[in-house]
Amino acid sequence: MAICQFFLQGRCRFGDRCWNEHPGARGAGGGRQQPQQQPSGNNRRGWNTTSQRYSNVIQSSSFSKSTPWGGSRDQEKPSFGSFDSGASTNRKEGFGLSENPFASLSPDEQKDEKKLLEGIVKDMEVWESSGQWMFSVYSPVKKKPNISGFTDISPEELRLEYHNFLTSNNLQSYLNSVQRLINQWRNRVNELKSLNISTKVALLSDVKDGVNQAAPAFGFGSSQAATFVSPGFPVNNSSSDNAQNFSFKTNSGFATASSGSPAGFRSSPAFGAAASTSSAISTSAPAFGFGKPEVTSAASFSFKSPAASSFGSPGFSGLPASLATGPVRAPVAPAFGGGSSVAGFGSLGSHSHAAFSKPSSDTFGNSSISTSLSASSSIIATDNVLFTPRDKLTVEELEQFQSKKFTLGKIPLKPPPLELLNI
Amino acid sequence: MSLFGTTSGFGTSGTSMFGSATTDNHNPMKDIEVTSSPDDSIGCLSFSPPTLPGNFLIAGSWANDVRCWEVQDSGQTIPKAQQMHTGPVLDVCWSDDGSKVFTASCDKTAKMWDLSSNQAIQIAQHDAPVKTIHWIKAPNYSCVMTGSWDKTLKFWDTRSSNPMMVLQLPERCYCADVIYPMAVVATAERGLIVYQLENQPSEFRRIESPLKHQHRCVAIFKDKQNKPTGFALGSIEGRVAIHYINPPNPAKDNFTFKCHRSNGTNTSAPQDIYAVNGIAFHPVHGTLATVGSDGRFSFWDKDARTKLKTSEQLDQPISACCFNHNGNIFAYASSYDWSKVRTPGAALGAPRQQSALGSEGLGLSCDSSQDSHVSLGRSPSPPCKGKLQDFLKWLWGFSTAFGQNPAHRKCLASVSHYGLLCSWAQKHRQAGGCTL
């Protein structure tokens, strides 16, 4: 494919829709939905004049537009913030930018989102005024999941209800239920038409939440709005795969950080020792690259999110509560050596990177280490930073690694060679 | 159920609810009206397959019955037989040899009706009303496919009371179509699944819906080699999507078009949008017909992406349609489809359009002008003329009066004429070589 010149200049109008290649954007995009070109193609035919709207894809990072609406919202919905900023962070290919991913949003995405919302409003107006069947699901963009709050009832089903009520001579209850449905529909339509901030957020999450709603699982249903506060779970669950991707990236960041500044890791024992100080974790988070950047879009969130979000503590009983609720999601957590390993960190003194990958220490528990190691080793193509090649080790260090236990005072400063690890 | 209109309190008076009191719009196209129409809304229509000599029409209605007529070449319809269910009949289909009719009903069962013996036996059971039924004839098996609101797709050998196969659907089945080896099922929540039926039915692909609203009807179309290649999907929002399964260029080949809307050109006033109740493809020409809640039917050419013809507006929604096996006859049913549920309790006819509730009928639309068009084949010049005439041939009609209470029986008899088609031909003349 041809490289898109406009994208290189940072001003491609089509964004993901673009038929040319956007170098760097695709790979970083991870699991983002790739829209088909159908709608734009149709447009040229003139059959479907409004399809232009349909083809907009909401970039997950577009959620970051929450900033213009008030950054404080991110506190309420940290899970979203985490997910999206992770994505946007990813796009920048490095968690180092996690400080402020919003700033780097392209105007295209903002425009797309605005168009989407306008489209929704317009569709609602048309829906109301046109007299079309109201008990139908709705999706603002073709090939996207349905927006919550609408139920799908076919005319036949409704009619069957009528017939059933007719036989039981209970027409009034039929009429009542229909009236209720109509009211429900009307309320939802009005809600969408007025589009205040919370509905906007809900909408955007609906639209993006393709994974959960692609197969029309009515799971969200009309309670979506009500359960909005904890949509983090479905969002995160669905994006856990993406999170894995992110975790890979952060691992690499982690690796680079470790090689660059081992001193930074010295805080890890503090991390382990100060088991309950969230601040310690937070401060060390960027350096750790524990997945925080992906999750909490900037360290700024890492302070708030531990308090606010409640991911539950999947097996993190050993970890400080804040870490558990932090960005470390269940699938990602083991990669960083679960709860037990954190405790292990403290006991090993100041050898951070070694702490991360110390196979021979029993305190770690092989399982956690192995998972973390396997994760890290599988992630990191170049292992030099995490493991030293054997030849680079001095005799002493090699001896230490090979022995069952480290002797204090002789603990190597370099990570062990890959071959010695019991994975 | 002649009390349909009155008992519900939906407030319909039998007689004077048409657009204007004087003109009776129940059959503006002056198509043939079928005698002995069902008493309640017609949910489905099906013509007999080519293996059966003559044309037989089956209609299932909300009066729990299935009726069969013989349609003669003259247009005369003779009621032949009737079977009952214990619930409204939602779908009907023929077996490939024309000896059996399968009917699916809200009583959660499907029955096989042997026409020769006039016996009907139950062949399927679901946990919820059976919405679709299709006969599958494969080289190594044949079975009945039933789709139901219990979110399953079941395949039945008519001899056994256990299904051959049960496939789970993501949601309630709303409509389906089968042309071997392809089957398409559209479900609630905008679900869309394509199945391949070779060897044994299996899910081929789940497709993201090209439409934004509830799916209402689906019909498979074939390519020039007579192989199913895609489908047309209609929604409640007056829109039909044409979707190819494996198009060379999805962006360009798949498209949607708006239909069954009022005042199409006037964009300032809010449009009325009606549901597309049925889609049928002409077996020979591949043009498609759509019928809608607005009481119109339209013919379209999906390859040229043009509208060929729209009928006059009937006073009731058209709830079902069907072509006969060679495409000479187009049948459509005019009856209330429950689309006006805006204000239950009040007169269900919203001021926008008067609609008579409780009136239903069957119409055959035919073109008697075939005499004037002789040449059949594709003549190279002028281009497309042959196609036009072929196209014209499949609508033939003449009037018969039908004397019943128009309030309760809707009958349509008319001759369709095709002034509109001339402009269509003109458009194609410009297109140079006829692609149809």
Coordinates of C-alpha atoms in Angstrom, one line a residue, chain B:
Chain B
M1 CA -61.0 -12.6 13.5
S2 CA -63.3 -10.0 12.1
L3 CA -63.4 -8.5 15.5
F4 CA -59.8 -7.6 15.1
G5 CA -60.4 -4.0 14.8
T6 CA -63.1 -3.5 17.4
T7 CA -62.3 -5.5 20.5
S8 CA -58.9 -4.1 21.0
G9 CA -60.2 -0.7 21.5
F10 CA -57.6 0.4 19.1
G11 CA -60.4 2.3 17.6
T12 CA -60.8 1.5 14.1
S13 CA -64.0 1.9 12.3
G14 CA -64.4 -0.5 9.5
T15 CA -65.3 1.7 6.7
S16 CA -64.1 5.2 6.5
M17 CA -60.5 5.3 7.4
F18 CA -59.0 5.5 4.0
G19 CA -57.1 8.5 2.9
S20 CA -60.0 10.1 1.4
A21 CA -63.4 8.9 2.0
T22 CA -64.3 8.7 -1.6
T23 CA -61.5 6.8 -3.2
D24 CA -61.0 3.2 -2.2
N25 CA -57.3 2.6 -2.2
H26 CA -57.3 -0.9 -1.2
N27 CA -56.3 -1.9 -4.6
P28 CA -54.9 1.0 -6.5
M29 CA -52.8 -1.1 -8.8
K30 CA -55.8 -3.0 -9.9
D31 CA -54.2 -6.3 -9.5
I32 CA -56.1 -9.5 -9.2
E33 CA -57.5 -10.1 -5.8
V34 CA -57.4 -13.5 -4.5
T35 CA -60.6 -15.0 -3.4
S36 CA -61.3 -16.2 0.1
S37 CA -58.5 -14.3 1.7
P38 CA -57.6 -15.1 5.2
D39 CA -59.4 -13.4 8.0
D40 CA -56.5 -11.9 9.6
S41 CA -53.1 -10.4 8.7
I42 CA -51.1 -12.5 6.3
G43 CA -47.7 -13.2 7.5
C44 CA -46.2 -15.1 4.7
L45 CA -46.6 -16.1 1.1
S46 CA -45.1 -18.9 -0.9
F47 CA -45.5 -20.1 -4.4
S48 CA -45.1 -23.7 -5.5
P49 CA -41.8 -24.8 -6.9
P50 CA -41.3 -25.5 -10.6
T51 CA -41.7 -29.2 -10.1
L52 CA -45.4 -28.8 -9.6
P53 CA -47.3 -28.0 -12.7
G54 CA -49.3 -24.9 -12.4
N55 CA -49.0 -22.3 -9.7
F56 CA -50.1 -22.8 -6.2
L57 CA -50.0 -20.1 -3.6
I58 CA -49.8 -20.7 0.1
A59 CA -50.5 -18.1 2.6
G60 CA -50.2 -18.2 6.4
S61 CA -52.1 -15.8 8.4
W62 CA -52.6 -14.6 11.9
A63 CA -55.9 -16.3 12.0
N64 CA -54.0 -19.5 12.7
D65 CA -54.7 -20.9 9.2
V66 CA -52.7 -21.8 6.2
R67 CA -54.6 -21.5 2.9
C68 CA -53.7 -22.9 -0.5
W69 CA -55.0 -21.5 -3.8
E70 CA -54.4 -22.6 -7.3
V71 CA -53.6 -19.7 -9.5
Q72 CA -54.4 -20.2 -13.1
D73 CA -52.8 -18.6 -16.0
S74 CA -55.8 -16.5 -16.5
G75 CA -55.3 -15.1 -13.1
Q76 CA -58.2 -16.9 -11.6
T77 CA -57.6 -18.1 -8.1
I78 CA -59.3 -21.1 -6.8
P79 CA -59.1 -21.9 -3.1
K80 CA -58.0 -25.4 -2.7
A81 CA -57.4 -26.3 0.9
Q82 CA -56.7 -25.1 4.4
Q83 CA -55.0 -26.2 7.5
M84 CA -55.1 -24.9 11.0
H85 CA -52.5 -24.3 13.7
T86 CA -53.1 -23.4 17.2
G87 CA -51.3 -20.2 16.8
P88 CA -50.7 -17.6 14.1
V89 CA -48.7 -18.9 11.2
L90 CA -45.5 -17.0 10.7
D91 CA -43.8 -18.7 7.8
V92 CA -44.5 -21.2 5.1
C93 CA -42.5 -23.0 2.6
W94 CA -42.7 -25.8 0.0
S95 CA -40.7 -28.9 -0.3
D96 CA -38.7 -29.1 -3.4
D97 CA -41.0 -31.6 -5.1
G98 CA -44.0 -29.6 -4.4
S99 CA -45.8 -32.3 -2.5
K100 CA -45.5 -30.9 1.0
V101 CA -45.9 -27.6 2.6
F102 CA -44.2 -26.7 5.8
T103 CA -45.7 -24.2 8.1
A104 CA -44.2 -22.5 11.2
S105 CA -46.4 -21.1 13.8
C106 CA -46.5 -19.2 17.1
D107 CA -47.7 -22.3 18.8
K108 CA -44.0 -23.3 18.8
T109 CA -44.4 -26.0 16.3
A110 CA -43.9 -26.6 12.7
K111 CA -46.1 -28.8 10.6
M112 CA -45.7 -30.7 7.4
W113 CA -48.8 -30.5 5.3
D114 CA -49.1 -33.3 2.7
L115 CA -51.2 -31.7 0.0
S116 CA -52.3 -34.9 -1.6
S117 CA -53.8 -36.4 1.5
N118 CA -54.5 -33.0 3.1
Q119 CA -53.0 -34.2 6.3
A120 CA -50.7 -32.1 8.5
I121 CA -48.4 -33.6 11.0
Q122 CA -46.1 -31.9 13.4
I123 CA -42.5 -32.2 12.6
A124 CA -40.8 -29.7 14.8
Q125 CA -40.9 -28.3 18.3
H126 CA -39.3 -25.2 19.8
D127 CA -39.4 -23.4 23.0
A128 CA -40.7 -20.3 21.5
P129 CA -42.7 -19.3 18.3
V130 CA -41.1 -20.6 15.2
K131 CA -40.4 -17.6 13.0
T132 CA -38.9 -19.1 9.9
I133 CA -39.0 -22.4 8.1
H134 CA -37.2 -23.5 5.0
W135 CA -36.7 -26.7 3.2
I136 CA -33.1 -27.7 2.5
K137 CA -32.4 -30.1 -0.3
A138 CA -28.8 -31.1 -0.4
P139 CA -27.2 -33.9 -2.4
N140 CA -26.7 -36.0 0.7
Y141 CA -29.5 -34.9 2.9
S142 CA -32.7 -33.0 3.0
C143 CA -34.3 -31.4 6.0
V144 CA -36.4 -28.6 7.3
M145 CA -34.7 -25.7 8.9
T146 CA -36.6 -23.8 11.6
G147 CA -35.5 -20.6 13.2
S148 CA -37.2 -19.6 16.3
W149 CA -37.4 -16.9 18.9
D150 CA -35.8 -19.3 21.4
K151 CA -32.5 -18.4 19.8
T152 CA -32.0 -21.7 18.1
L153 CA -31.9 -23.0 14.6
K154 CA -33.0 -26.5 14.3
F155 CA -32.8 -28.9 11.5
W156 CA -35.4 -31.6 11.3
D157 CA -35.7 -34.8 9.4
T158 CA -39.4 -35.0 9.0
R159 CA -39.6 -38.6 10.0
S160 CA -38.0 -38.1 13.4
S161 CA -39.2 -36.0 16.4
N162 CA -35.7 -35.1 17.4
P163 CA -33.8 -32.5 15.5
M164 CA -30.9 -33.6 13.3
M165 CA -29.0 -30.6 14.5
V166 CA -29.4 -27.6 16.7
L167 CA -27.4 -24.5 16.2
Q168 CA -27.4 -21.7 18.7
L169 CA -28.1 -18.2 17.6
P170 CA -26.9 -15.2 19.3
E171 CA -30.4 -13.9 19.5
R172 CA -34.0 -14.5 18.4
C173 CA -34.3 -15.4 14.8
Y174 CA -36.1 -12.7 12.9
C175 CA -35.8 -13.8 9.3
A176 CA -33.9 -16.3 7.2
D177 CA -33.5 -17.5 3.7
V178 CA -32.1 -20.5 2.1
I179 CA -30.7 -21.2 -1.3
Y180 CA -28.5 -24.3 -1.2
P181 CA -25.7 -24.2 -0.2
M182 CA -26.1 -21.0 1.5
A183 CA -28.4 -19.9 4.3
V184 CA -28.7 -16.5 5.9
V185 CA -30.2 -15.9 9.3
A186 CA -30.8 -12.4 10.6
T187 CA -31.5 -12.2 14.3
A188 CA -32.5 -9.6 16.9
E189 CA -29.9 -7.1 18.0
R190 CA -28.7 -6.8 14.5
G191 CA -27.2 -10.2 14.3
L192 CA -26.4 -11.7 11.0
I193 CA -25.0 -15.1 10.3
V194 CA -24.3 -17.0 7.1
Y195 CA -24.4 -20.7 7.1
Q196 CA -23.0 -23.1 4.6
L197 CA -25.1 -26.2 4.1
E198 CA -22.8 -28.5 2.2
N199 CA -22.3 -31.8 3.9
Q200 CA -24.0 -30.5 7.0
P201 CA -25.1 -27.1 8.1
S202 CA -22.5 -25.1 9.8
E203 CA -21.9 -21.5 10.6
F204 CA -19.9 -19.9 7.8
R205 CA -19.5 -16.4 9.0
R206 CA -21.0 -13.9 11.3
I207 CA -21.4 -10.6 9.6
E208 CA -21.5 -7.2 11.1
S209 CA -24.8 -5.7 10.2
P210 CA -24.7 -3.1 7.5
L211 CA -27.8 -1.6 8.9
K212 CA -28.3 0.5 11.9
H213 CA -31.7 -0.8 13.0
Q214 CA -33.6 -3.9 13.5
H215 CA -33.5 -6.5 10.8
R216 CA -36.8 -7.4 9.3
C217 CA -36.4 -9.5 6.3
V218 CA -33.7 -11.1 4.2
A219 CA -33.5 -12.7 0.8
I220 CA -30.6 -14.4 -1.0
F221 CA -29.8 -13.6 -4.5
K222 CA -27.8 -15.6 -7.0
D223 CA -25.1 -14.6 -9.5
K224 CA -25.1 -15.2 -13.2
Q225 CA -24.1 -18.8 -12.7
N226 CA -27.1 -19.4 -10.5
K227 CA -25.1 -19.7 -7.4
P228 CA -26.1 -17.8 -4.2
T229 CA -23.7 -15.0 -3.8
G230 CA -25.2 -12.6 -1.5
F231 CA -28.3 -11.4 0.2
A232 CA -30.5 -8.4 0.6
L233 CA -31.4 -7.4 4.1
G234 CA -34.2 -5.1 5.0
S235 CA -34.7 -3.2 8.2
I236 CA -37.5 -1.4 9.9
E237 CA -35.9 1.8 8.9
G238 CA -36.8 1.8 5.3
R239 CA -33.5 0.7 4.2
V240 CA -32.2 -2.4 2.4
A241 CA -28.6 -3.5 2.3
I242 CA -27.2 -5.5 -0.5
H243 CA -24.3 -7.6 0.8
Y244 CA -22.1 -9.9 -1.1
I245 CA -20.5 -12.8 0.7
N246 CA -17.1 -12.6 -1.1
P247 CA -17.1 -9.6 -3.2
P248 CA -14.0 -8.5 -5.0
N249 CA -14.3 -5.1 -3.6
P250 CA -16.4 -4.9 -0.5
A251 CA -16.3 -1.2 -0.2
K252 CA -17.8 -0.8 -3.6
D253 CA -19.9 -3.8 -4.0
N254 CA -21.9 -3.7 -0.8
F255 CA -24.3 -0.9 -0.5
T256 CA -27.5 0.1 1.1
F257 CA -30.4 2.1 -0.3
K258 CA -33.3 3.8 1.2
C259 CA -36.8 2.7 0.3
H260 CA -40.3 2.9 1.6
R261 CA -40.1 6.5 2.7
S262 CA -42.4 9.3 2.1
N263 CA -41.5 12.5 0.3
G264 CA -38.1 11.4 -0.7
T265 CA -37.1 14.5 -2.4
N266 CA -38.3 17.0 0.1
T267 CA -35.6 17.0 2.7
S268 CA -36.9 19.8 4.8
A269 CA -40.0 18.1 6.1
P270 CA -39.4 15.0 8.2
Q271 CA -39.7 11.9 6.2
D272 CA -41.9 9.1 7.1
I273 CA -39.9 6.0 7.4
Y274 CA -41.5 2.6 7.0
A275 CA -40.3 -0.9 7.6
V276 CA -39.4 -3.1 4.8
N277 CA -41.6 -6.1 5.4
G278 CA -40.4 -8.4 2.7
I279 CA -37.9 -8.8 0.0
A280 CA -38.2 -11.2 -3.0
F281 CA -35.9 -11.7 -5.9
H282 CA -37.2 -12.4 -9.3
P283 CA -36.0 -15.9 -10.1
V284 CA -35.0 -15.1 -13.7
H285 CA -34.0 -11.5 -13.9
G286 CA -32.5 -11.1 -10.5
T287 CA -34.3 -7.9 -9.9
L288 CA -35.7 -7.5 -6.4
A289 CA -39.0 -6.5 -5.1
T290 CA -39.5 -4.9 -1.7
V291 CA -42.7 -4.4 0.1
G292 CA -43.2 -2.1 3.0
S293 CA -45.3 -0.8 5.7
D294 CA -46.2 2.2 3.7
G295 CA -48.4 0.1 1.5
R296 CA -46.2 0.1 -1.5
F297 CA -44.1 -2.3 -3.3
S298 CA -41.1 -1.4 -5.4
F299 CA -38.9 -3.2 -7.9
W300 CA -35.3 -2.5 -7.9
D301 CA -32.3 -3.5 -10.0
K302 CA -29.4 -4.1 -7.6
D303 CA -26.8 -4.3 -10.3
A304 CA -27.7 -1.0 -11.9
R305 CA -28.6 0.3 -8.5
T306 CA -31.8 1.9 -9.7
K307 CA -35.4 1.8 -8.8
L308 CA -37.5 0.3 -11.5
K309 CA -40.9 0.9 -10.3
T310 CA -42.9 1.8 -7.3
S311 CA -46.5 0.9 -7.0
E312 CA -49.3 3.2 -5.9
Q313 CA -49.8 3.4 -2.2
L314 CA -52.2 0.9 -0.8
D315 CA -54.2 1.8 2.2
Q316 CA -52.7 -0.9 4.3
P317 CA -49.1 -2.0 4.8
I318 CA -48.0 -4.8 2.6
S319 CA -46.9 -7.6 4.8
A320 CA -45.5 -10.2 2.5
C321 CA -44.6 -10.9 -1.1
C322 CA -43.5 -13.7 -3.3
F323 CA -42.6 -14.4 -6.9
N324 CA -43.8 -17.6 -8.6
H325 CA -41.2 -20.0 -9.8
N326 CA -40.7 -18.5 -13.2
G327 CA -41.3 -14.9 -12.2
N328 CA -44.5 -14.4 -14.1
I329 CA -46.6 -13.7 -11.1
F330 CA -45.8 -11.5 -8.2
A331 CA -48.1 -11.9 -5.2
Y332 CA -48.3 -9.4 -2.3
A333 CA -50.4 -9.4 0.7
S334 CA -52.0 -6.2 2.0
S335 CA -52.7 -6.4 5.7
Y336 CA -51.8 -4.7 8.9
D337 CA -48.4 -5.5 10.1
W338 CA -48.6 -3.9 13.5
S339 CA -46.4 -1.1 12.6
K340 CA -48.5 1.7 14.0
V341 CA -48.1 1.0 17.7
R342 CA -47.2 4.5 18.6
T343 CA -50.2 5.3 20.7
P344 CA -52.0 2.2 21.8
G345 CA -55.3 3.0 23.2
A346 CA -55.9 5.8 20.8
A347 CA -56.8 5.1 17.3
L348 CA -53.9 3.2 16.1
G349 CA -53.9 4.9 12.9
A350 CA -51.7 7.8 13.4
P351 CA -52.8 10.9 11.5
R352 CA -49.9 10.5 9.2
Q353 CA -51.5 7.7 7.3
Q354 CA -54.9 6.2 7.6
S355 CA -54.6 2.6 7.8
A356 CA -57.4 0.1 8.2
L357 CA -56.8 -2.4 10.9
G358 CA -58.2 -5.7 10.5
S359 CA -58.3 -5.6 6.8
E360 CA -56.3 -8.0 4.9
G361 CA -56.2 -9.4 1.6
L362 CA -54.2 -11.0 -1.1
G363 CA -53.3 -9.5 -4.3
L364 CA -51.9 -10.8 -7.4
S365 CA -50.2 -8.3 -9.6
C366 CA -50.0 -9.1 -13.2
D367 CA -49.1 -7.4 -16.4
S368 CA -51.4 -7.9 -19.3
S369 CA -49.3 -5.8 -21.6
Q370 CA -47.2 -8.7 -22.5
D371 CA -49.0 -8.9 -25.8
S372 CA -47.5 -5.8 -26.9
H373 CA -44.0 -6.9 -26.2
V374 CA -43.0 -9.8 -28.2
S375 CA -39.3 -10.1 -28.4
L376 CA -37.9 -12.1 -25.6
G377 CA -34.3 -12.6 -26.1
R378 CA -31.6 -10.0 -25.6
S379 CA -31.4 -8.1 -28.8
P380 CA -28.2 -6.2 -29.2
S381 CA -29.9 -3.0 -30.2
P382 CA -31.3 -1.1 -28.7
P383 CA -29.4 -2.3 -25.7
C384 CA -31.4 -3.6 -22.8
K385 CA -34.7 -3.6 -24.7
G386 CA -34.9 -7.4 -24.4
K387 CA -34.3 -7.2 -20.8
L388 CA -37.0 -4.6 -20.4
Q389 CA -39.5 -6.7 -22.1
D390 CA -38.6 -9.7 -20.1
F391 CA -39.0 -7.6 -17.1
L392 CA -42.3 -6.4 -18.2
K393 CA -43.5 -9.9 -18.8
W394 CA -43.5 -10.8 -15.3
L395 CA -46.2 -8.5 -14.3
W396 CA -49.4 -9.2 -15.8
G397 CA -52.8 -8.4 -14.6
F398 CA -56.4 -7.8 -15.1
S399 CA -59.2 -6.8 -12.9
T400 CA -61.7 -8.8 -11.1
A401 CA -64.0 -7.4 -8.7
F402 CA -64.4 -9.0 -5.4
G403 CA -67.5 -8.2 -3.5
Q404 CA -66.8 -8.4 0.1
N405 CA -66.9 -5.9 2.8
P406 CA -63.9 -3.8 2.1
A407 CA -63.5 -3.1 5.7
H408 CA -62.7 -6.6 6.4
R409 CA -61.3 -8.0 3.3
K410 CA -58.8 -6.3 1.3
C411 CA -58.6 -7.4 -2.3
L412 CA -56.5 -6.0 -5.0
A413 CA -57.1 -6.3 -8.6
S414 CA -55.4 -4.3 -11.1
V415 CA -53.3 -4.1 -14.2
S416 CA -49.9 -2.7 -13.7
H417 CA -48.6 -0.6 -16.4
Y418 CA -45.1 0.4 -16.8
G419 CA -44.7 4.0 -17.9
L420 CA -42.0 4.1 -15.4
L421 CA -40.1 1.4 -17.0
C422 CA -39.5 3.4 -20.1
S423 CA -37.4 5.8 -18.2
W424 CA -35.6 2.9 -16.8
A425 CA -34.8 1.6 -20.2
Q426 CA -33.7 4.9 -21.3
K427 CA -31.3 5.1 -18.4
H428 CA -29.8 1.8 -19.5
R429 CA -29.6 2.8 -23.1
Q430 CA -27.2 5.4 -22.0
A431 CA -25.3 2.9 -20.1
G432 CA -24.2 1.3 -23.3
G433 CA -23.9 -2.4 -23.1
C434 CA -26.7 -3.9 -21.0
T435 CA -25.3 -5.5 -18.0
L436 CA -28.4 -7.2 -16.9

